[in-house]
mmCIF file of C-alpha atoms in Angstrom:
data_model
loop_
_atom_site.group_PDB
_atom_site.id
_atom_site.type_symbol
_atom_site.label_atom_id
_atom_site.label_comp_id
_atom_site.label_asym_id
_atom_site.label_seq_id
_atom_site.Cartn_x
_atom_site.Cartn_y
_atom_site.Cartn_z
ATOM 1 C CA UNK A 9 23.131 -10.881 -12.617
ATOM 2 C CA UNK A 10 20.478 -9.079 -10.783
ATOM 3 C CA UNK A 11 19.126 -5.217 -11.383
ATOM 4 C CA UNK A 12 16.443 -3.924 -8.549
ATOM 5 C CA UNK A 13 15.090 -0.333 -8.479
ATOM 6 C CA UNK A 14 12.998 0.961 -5.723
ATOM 7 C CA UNK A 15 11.187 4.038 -5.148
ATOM 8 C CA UNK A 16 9.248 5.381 -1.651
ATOM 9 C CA UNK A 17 5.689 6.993 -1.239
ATOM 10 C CA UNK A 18 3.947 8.056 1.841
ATOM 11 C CA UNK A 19 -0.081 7.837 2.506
ATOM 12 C CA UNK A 20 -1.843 9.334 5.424
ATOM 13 C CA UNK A 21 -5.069 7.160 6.503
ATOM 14 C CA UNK A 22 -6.865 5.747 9.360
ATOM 15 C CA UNK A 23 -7.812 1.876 10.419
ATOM 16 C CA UNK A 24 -8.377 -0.401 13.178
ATOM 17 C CA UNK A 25 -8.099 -3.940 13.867
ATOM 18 C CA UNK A 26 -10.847 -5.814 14.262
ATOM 19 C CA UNK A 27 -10.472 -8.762 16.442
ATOM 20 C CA UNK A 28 -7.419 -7.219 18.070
ATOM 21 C CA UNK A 29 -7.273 -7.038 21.788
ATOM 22 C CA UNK A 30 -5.144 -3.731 22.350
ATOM 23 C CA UNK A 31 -5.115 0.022 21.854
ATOM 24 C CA UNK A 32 -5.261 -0.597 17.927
ATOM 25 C CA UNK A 33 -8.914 -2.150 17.735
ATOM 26 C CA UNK A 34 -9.725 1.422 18.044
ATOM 27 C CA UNK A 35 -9.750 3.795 15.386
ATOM 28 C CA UNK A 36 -6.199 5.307 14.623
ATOM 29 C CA UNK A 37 -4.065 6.791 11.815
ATOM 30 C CA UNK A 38 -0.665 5.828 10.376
ATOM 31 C CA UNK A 39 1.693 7.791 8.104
ATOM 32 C CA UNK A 40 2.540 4.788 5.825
ATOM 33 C CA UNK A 41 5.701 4.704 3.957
ATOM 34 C CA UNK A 42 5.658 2.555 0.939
ATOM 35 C CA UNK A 43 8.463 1.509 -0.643
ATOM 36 C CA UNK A 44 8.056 -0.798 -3.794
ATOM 37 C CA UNK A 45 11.052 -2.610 -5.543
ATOM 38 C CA UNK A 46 11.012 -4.066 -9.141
ATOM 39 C CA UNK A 47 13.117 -6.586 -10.206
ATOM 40 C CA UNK A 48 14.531 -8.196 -13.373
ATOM 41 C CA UNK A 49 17.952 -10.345 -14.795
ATOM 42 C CA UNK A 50 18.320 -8.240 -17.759
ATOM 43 C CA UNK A 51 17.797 -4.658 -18.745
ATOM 44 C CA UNK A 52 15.341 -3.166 -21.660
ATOM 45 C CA UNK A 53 16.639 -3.946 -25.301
ATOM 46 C CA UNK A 54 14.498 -1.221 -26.895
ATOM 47 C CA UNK A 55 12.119 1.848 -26.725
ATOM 48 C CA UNK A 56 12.079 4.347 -23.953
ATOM 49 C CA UNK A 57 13.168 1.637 -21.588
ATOM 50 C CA UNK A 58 16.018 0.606 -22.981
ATOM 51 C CA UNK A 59 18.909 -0.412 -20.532
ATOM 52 C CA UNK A 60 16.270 0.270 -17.382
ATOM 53 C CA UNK A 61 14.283 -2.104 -15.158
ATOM 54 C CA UNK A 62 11.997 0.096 -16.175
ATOM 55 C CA UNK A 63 11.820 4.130 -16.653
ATOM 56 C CA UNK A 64 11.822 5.708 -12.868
ATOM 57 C CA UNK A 65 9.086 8.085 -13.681
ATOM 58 C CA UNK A 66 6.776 5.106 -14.498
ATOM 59 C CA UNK A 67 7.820 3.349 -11.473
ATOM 60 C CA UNK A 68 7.387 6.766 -9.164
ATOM 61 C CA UNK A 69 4.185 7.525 -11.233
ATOM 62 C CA UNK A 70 2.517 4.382 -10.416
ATOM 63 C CA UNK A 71 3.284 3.877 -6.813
ATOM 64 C CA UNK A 72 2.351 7.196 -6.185
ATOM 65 C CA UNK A 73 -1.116 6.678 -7.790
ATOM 66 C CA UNK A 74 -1.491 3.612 -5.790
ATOM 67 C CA UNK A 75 -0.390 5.207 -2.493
ATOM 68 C CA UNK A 76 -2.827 8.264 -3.572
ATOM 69 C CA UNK A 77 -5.864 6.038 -3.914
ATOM 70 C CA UNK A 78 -5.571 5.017 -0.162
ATOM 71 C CA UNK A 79 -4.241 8.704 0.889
ATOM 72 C CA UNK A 80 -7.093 10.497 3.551
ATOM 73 C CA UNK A 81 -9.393 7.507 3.408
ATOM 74 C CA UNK A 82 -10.973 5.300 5.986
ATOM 75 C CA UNK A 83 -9.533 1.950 5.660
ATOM 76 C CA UNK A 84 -12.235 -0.667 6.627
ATOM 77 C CA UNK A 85 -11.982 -4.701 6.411
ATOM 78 C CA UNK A 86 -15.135 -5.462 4.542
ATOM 79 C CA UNK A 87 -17.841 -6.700 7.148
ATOM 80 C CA UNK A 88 -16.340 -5.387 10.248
ATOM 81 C CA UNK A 89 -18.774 -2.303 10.648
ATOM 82 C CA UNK A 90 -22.292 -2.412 10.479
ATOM 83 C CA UNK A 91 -24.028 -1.263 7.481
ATOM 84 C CA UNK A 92 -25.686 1.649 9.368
ATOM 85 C CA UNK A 93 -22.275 2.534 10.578
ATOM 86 C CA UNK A 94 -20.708 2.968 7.067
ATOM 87 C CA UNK A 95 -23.846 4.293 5.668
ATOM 88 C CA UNK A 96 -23.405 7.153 8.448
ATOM 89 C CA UNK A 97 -20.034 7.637 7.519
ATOM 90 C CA UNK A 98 -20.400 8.699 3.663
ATOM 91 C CA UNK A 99 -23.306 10.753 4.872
ATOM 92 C CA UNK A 100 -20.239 12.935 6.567
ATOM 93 C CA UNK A 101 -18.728 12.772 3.926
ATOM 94 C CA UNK A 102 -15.927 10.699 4.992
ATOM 95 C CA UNK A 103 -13.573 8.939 2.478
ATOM 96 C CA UNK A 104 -13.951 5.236 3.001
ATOM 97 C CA UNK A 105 -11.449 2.596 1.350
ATOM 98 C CA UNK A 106 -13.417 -0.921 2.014
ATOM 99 C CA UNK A 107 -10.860 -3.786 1.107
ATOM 100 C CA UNK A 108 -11.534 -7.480 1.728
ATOM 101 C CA UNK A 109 -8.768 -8.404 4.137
ATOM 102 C CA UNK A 110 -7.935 -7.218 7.910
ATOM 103 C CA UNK A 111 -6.235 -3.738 7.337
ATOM 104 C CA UNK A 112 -2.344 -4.760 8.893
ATOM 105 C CA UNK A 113 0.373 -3.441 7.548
ATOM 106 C CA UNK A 114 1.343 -6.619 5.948
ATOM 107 C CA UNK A 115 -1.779 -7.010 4.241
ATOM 108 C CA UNK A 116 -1.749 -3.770 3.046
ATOM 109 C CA UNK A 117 2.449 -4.567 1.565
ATOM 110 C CA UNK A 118 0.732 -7.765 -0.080
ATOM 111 C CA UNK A 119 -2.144 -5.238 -1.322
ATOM 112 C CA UNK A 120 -0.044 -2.962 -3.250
ATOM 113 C CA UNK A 121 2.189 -5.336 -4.913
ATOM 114 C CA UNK A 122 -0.626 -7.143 -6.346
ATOM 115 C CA UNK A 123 -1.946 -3.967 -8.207
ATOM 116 C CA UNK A 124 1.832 -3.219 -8.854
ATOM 117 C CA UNK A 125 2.379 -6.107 -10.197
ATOM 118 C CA UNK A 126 -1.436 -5.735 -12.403
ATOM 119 C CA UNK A 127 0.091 -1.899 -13.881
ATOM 120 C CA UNK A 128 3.247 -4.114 -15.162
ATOM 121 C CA UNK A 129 5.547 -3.256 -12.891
ATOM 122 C CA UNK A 130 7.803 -7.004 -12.473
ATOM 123 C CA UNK A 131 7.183 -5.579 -8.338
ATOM 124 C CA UNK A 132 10.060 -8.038 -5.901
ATOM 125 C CA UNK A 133 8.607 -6.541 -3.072
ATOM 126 C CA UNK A 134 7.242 -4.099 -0.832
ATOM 127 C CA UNK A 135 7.738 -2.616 2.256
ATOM 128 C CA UNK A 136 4.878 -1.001 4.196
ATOM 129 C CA UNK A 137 6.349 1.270 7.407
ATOM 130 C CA UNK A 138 3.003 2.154 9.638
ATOM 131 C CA UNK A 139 5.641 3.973 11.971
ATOM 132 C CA UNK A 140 9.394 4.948 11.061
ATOM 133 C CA UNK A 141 10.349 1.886 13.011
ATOM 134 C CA UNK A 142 7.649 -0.743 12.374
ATOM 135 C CA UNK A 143 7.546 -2.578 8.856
ATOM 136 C CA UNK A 144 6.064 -5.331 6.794
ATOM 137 C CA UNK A 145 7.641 -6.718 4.052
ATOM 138 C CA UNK A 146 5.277 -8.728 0.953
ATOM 139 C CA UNK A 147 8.292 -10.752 -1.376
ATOM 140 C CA UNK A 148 6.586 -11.517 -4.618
ATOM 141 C CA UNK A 149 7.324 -15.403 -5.359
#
């Protein structure tokens, strides 16, 4: 016997691909829709979580901090603008998320289960939607 629990987030942000050939090696934004699963063979025995995967308000509460942390930034694959470039950037005052991978929806699925899965949260998966018809799935294990 199974139990899964999943819960959905949105963030608002802006990327491009670097090395991509196409209309998305420009600068763009996406309305991402996150949803994160957790998964486990037996419920709580004790405490607040008894009889849960674990407590949806934890679950919600996390993801949404996750999601939150990426929410209005500038998502930028470390080394793919010049330092001059960036350095203009927070001069603007622009939110800037540098993270060490190409910024693709999958990565970003793979992203957010690993710091799921660093909060606690026994994370199965995660879907990342970068359009209501476009998605990525990361399965953990």
């Amino acid at each position: 016997m199974m139990y899964e629990l999943s819960t959905e987030y949105w963030f608002d942000s802006a990327h491009f691909l670097t090395d991509y050939h196409g209309a998305c090696e420009n600068l763009h934004g996406h309305q991402w829709r996150v949803t994160a699963y957790v998964r486990a063979d037996a419920l709580g025995s004790s405490g607040t979580e008894k009889d849960m995967v674990v407590d949806f308000a934890r679950l919600k509460r996390v993801v949404r901090e996750e999601c939150d942390a990426l929410d209005h930034t500038f998502l930028v694959e470390e080394g793919s603008l010049r330092p001059s470039t960036l350095d203009a950037l927070r001069e603007e005052g622009f939110s800037l998320t540098i993270l060490p991978f190409r910024t693709t929806a999958e990565n970003l699925a793979r992203h957010l289960a690993e710091r799921l899965a660093a909060r606690g949260l026994p994370v199965s998966r995660v879907d990342c939607n970068e359009t209501p018809n476009n998605r990525a799935t990361y399965l953990v294990g």
